[in-house]
Amino acid sequence: MPGAVAVFTSNYGEAGALERYGRAEGLRLPIVTGHNAYGEWGPPPGTPTEVVAAGEFRSVDLLQRWDRVQLIGRFRLPRGIENEETDEGTAFYRCSGPKGSWAEMWSTIRHLS
């Protein structure tokens, strides 16, 4: 997605995996999550004009922050692999038309579990 300004994940496990393995594969976008300690770093600067949302999101939840949310695809774990952070419901969405800056949305993005 050439217009994407960030990858927004639903939890720190997804964010950490993208930081660790995505960078080695050429991922250059900032990775953002408000989950647990990642949220302590605060919001990135600017407005998330278009993001790839990756994780255990429901489109109805993403529509609270972006005007347009399009399902891109679903993540499938390789056979025999179990992962407590990411399940078979993980999806990738293209989100655009933000309803505010990162700073304005941060209080609704931050969450603990």
mmCIF file of C-alpha atoms in Angstrom:
data_model
loop_
_atom_site.group_PDB
_atom_site.id
_atom_site.type_symbol
_atom_site.label_atom_id
_atom_site.label_comp_id
_atom_site.label_asym_id
_atom_site.label_seq_id
_atom_site.Cartn_x
_atom_site.Cartn_y
_atom_site.Cartn_z
ATOM 1 C CA MET A 1 0.000 0.000 0.000
ATOM 2 C CA PRO A 2 2.045 2.942 -1.229
ATOM 3 C CA GLY A 3 -0.171 5.500 0.547
ATOM 4 C CA ALA A 4 0.067 3.907 3.973
ATOM 5 C CA VAL A 5 1.739 5.966 6.689
ATOM 6 C CA ALA A 6 1.827 3.251 9.406
ATOM 7 C CA VAL A 7 0.895 -0.272 10.414
ATOM 8 C CA PHE A 8 -1.570 -0.228 13.317
ATOM 9 C CA THR A 9 -1.752 -3.460 15.347
ATOM 10 C CA SER A 10 -4.200 -4.666 17.956
ATOM 11 C CA ASN A 11 -1.596 -5.934 20.428
ATOM 12 C CA TYR A 12 2.047 -5.765 21.410
ATOM 13 C CA GLY A 13 2.771 -9.304 20.179
ATOM 14 C CA GLU A 14 1.810 -8.373 16.633
ATOM 15 C CA ALA A 15 3.724 -5.091 16.881
ATOM 16 C CA GLY A 16 6.812 -6.850 18.223
ATOM 17 C CA ALA A 17 6.723 -9.512 15.507
ATOM 18 C CA LEU A 18 6.499 -6.857 12.808
ATOM 19 C CA GLU A 19 9.358 -4.909 14.390
ATOM 20 C CA ARG A 20 11.504 -8.035 14.608
ATOM 21 C CA TYR A 21 10.681 -9.834 11.375
ATOM 22 C CA GLY A 22 9.066 -7.190 9.183
ATOM 23 C CA ARG A 23 12.114 -4.938 9.239
ATOM 24 C CA ALA A 24 14.280 -7.784 7.943
ATOM 25 C CA GLU A 25 11.815 -8.196 5.066
ATOM 26 C CA GLY A 26 11.856 -4.507 4.118
ATOM 27 C CA LEU A 27 8.980 -3.088 6.168
ATOM 28 C CA ARG A 28 9.805 0.600 6.650
ATOM 29 C CA LEU A 29 6.497 1.969 7.971
ATOM 30 C CA PRO A 30 6.159 2.930 11.624
ATOM 31 C CA ILE A 31 4.391 0.274 13.700
ATOM 32 C CA VAL A 32 1.817 1.621 16.123
ATOM 33 C CA THR A 33 -0.151 -0.016 18.908
ATOM 34 C CA GLY A 34 -1.733 1.306 22.067
ATOM 35 C CA HIS A 35 -1.611 -2.082 23.802
ATOM 36 C CA ASN A 36 -0.020 -2.359 27.262
ATOM 37 C CA ALA A 37 3.472 -0.822 27.531
ATOM 38 C CA TYR A 38 3.618 0.096 23.836
ATOM 39 C CA GLY A 39 0.928 2.668 24.611
ATOM 40 C CA GLU A 40 3.257 4.361 27.111
ATOM 41 C CA TRP A 41 5.407 5.584 24.215
ATOM 42 C CA GLY A 42 2.490 7.765 23.197
ATOM 43 C CA PRO A 43 1.070 8.529 19.802
ATOM 44 C CA PRO A 44 3.267 9.095 16.786
ATOM 45 C CA PRO A 45 3.210 12.581 15.283
ATOM 46 C CA GLY A 46 0.796 13.553 12.567
ATOM 47 C CA THR A 47 -2.443 12.216 11.207
ATOM 48 C CA PRO A 48 -2.868 8.586 10.121
ATOM 49 C CA THR A 49 -4.227 9.414 6.659
ATOM 50 C CA GLU A 50 -4.064 5.778 5.577
ATOM 51 C CA VAL A 51 -2.953 2.782 7.639
ATOM 52 C CA VAL A 52 -2.788 -0.969 7.402
ATOM 53 C CA ALA A 53 -4.583 -2.272 10.480
ATOM 54 C CA ALA A 54 -3.281 -5.735 11.311
ATOM 55 C CA GLY A 55 -4.689 -7.780 14.140
ATOM 56 C CA GLU A 56 -7.744 -8.904 15.992
ATOM 57 C CA PHE A 57 -9.820 -5.885 15.023
ATOM 58 C CA ARG A 58 -13.463 -5.787 14.102
ATOM 59 C CA SER A 59 -14.283 -3.441 11.237
ATOM 60 C CA VAL A 60 -16.972 -1.779 13.392
ATOM 61 C CA ASP A 61 -14.272 -0.786 15.911
ATOM 62 C CA LEU A 62 -11.981 0.603 13.219
ATOM 63 C CA LEU A 63 -14.873 2.638 11.811
ATOM 64 C CA GLN A 64 -14.888 4.594 15.077
ATOM 65 C CA ARG A 65 -11.516 6.062 14.025
ATOM 66 C CA TRP A 66 -11.536 5.977 10.191
ATOM 67 C CA ASP A 67 -14.287 6.724 7.662
ATOM 68 C CA ARG A 68 -13.319 3.941 5.264
ATOM 69 C CA VAL A 69 -12.299 0.437 6.323
ATOM 70 C CA GLN A 70 -11.697 -2.267 3.727
ATOM 71 C CA LEU A 71 -10.830 -5.889 4.517
ATOM 72 C CA ILE A 72 -7.653 -6.826 2.635
ATOM 73 C CA GLY A 73 -7.291 -10.408 3.816
ATOM 74 C CA ARG A 74 -7.001 -12.801 6.729
ATOM 75 C CA PHE A 75 -3.915 -14.184 8.408
ATOM 76 C CA ARG A 76 -3.584 -17.947 8.583
ATOM 77 C CA LEU A 77 -1.180 -19.624 10.970
ATOM 78 C CA PRO A 78 0.866 -22.405 9.409
ATOM 79 C CA ARG A 79 -0.471 -25.850 10.239
ATOM 80 C CA GLY A 80 0.575 -27.009 13.681
ATOM 81 C CA ILE A 81 1.619 -23.570 14.896
ATOM 82 C CA GLU A 82 -0.133 -22.095 17.931
ATOM 83 C CA ASN A 83 0.251 -18.482 18.984
ATOM 84 C CA GLU A 84 -1.359 -17.009 22.087
ATOM 85 C CA GLU A 85 -1.146 -13.439 20.719
ATOM 86 C CA THR A 86 -2.660 -13.975 17.287
ATOM 87 C CA ASP A 87 -5.443 -16.324 16.323
ATOM 88 C CA GLU A 88 -7.196 -17.362 13.148
ATOM 89 C CA GLY A 89 -9.429 -14.266 13.347
ATOM 90 C CA THR A 90 -6.560 -11.912 12.600
ATOM 91 C CA ALA A 91 -7.219 -9.711 9.599
ATOM 92 C CA PHE A 92 -5.606 -6.959 7.561
ATOM 93 C CA TYR A 93 -7.591 -3.813 6.793
ATOM 94 C CA ARG A 94 -6.947 -0.687 4.757
ATOM 95 C CA CYS A 95 -8.161 2.294 6.782
ATOM 96 C CA SER A 96 -8.439 5.841 5.433
ATOM 97 C CA GLY A 97 -10.289 9.040 6.217
ATOM 98 C CA PRO A 98 -9.071 9.437 9.806
ATOM 99 C CA LYS A 99 -11.390 11.029 12.350
ATOM 100 C CA GLY A 100 -8.528 12.916 13.965
ATOM 101 C CA SER A 101 -4.788 12.937 14.509
ATOM 102 C CA TRP A 102 -2.984 10.152 16.345
ATOM 103 C CA ALA A 103 -2.919 12.394 19.427
ATOM 104 C CA GLU A 104 -6.681 12.981 19.249
ATOM 105 C CA MET A 105 -7.417 9.267 18.864
ATOM 106 C CA TRP A 106 -4.838 8.004 21.362
ATOM 107 C CA SER A 107 -7.155 7.876 24.377
ATOM 108 C CA THR A 108 -9.430 5.447 22.504
ATOM 109 C CA ILE A 109 -6.508 3.445 21.083
ATOM 110 C CA ARG A 110 -4.755 2.870 24.444
ATOM 111 C CA HIS A 111 -5.792 -0.348 26.162
ATOM 112 C CA LEU A 112 -4.519 -2.764 28.762
ATOM 113 C CA SER A 113 -5.075 -6.494 29.051
#
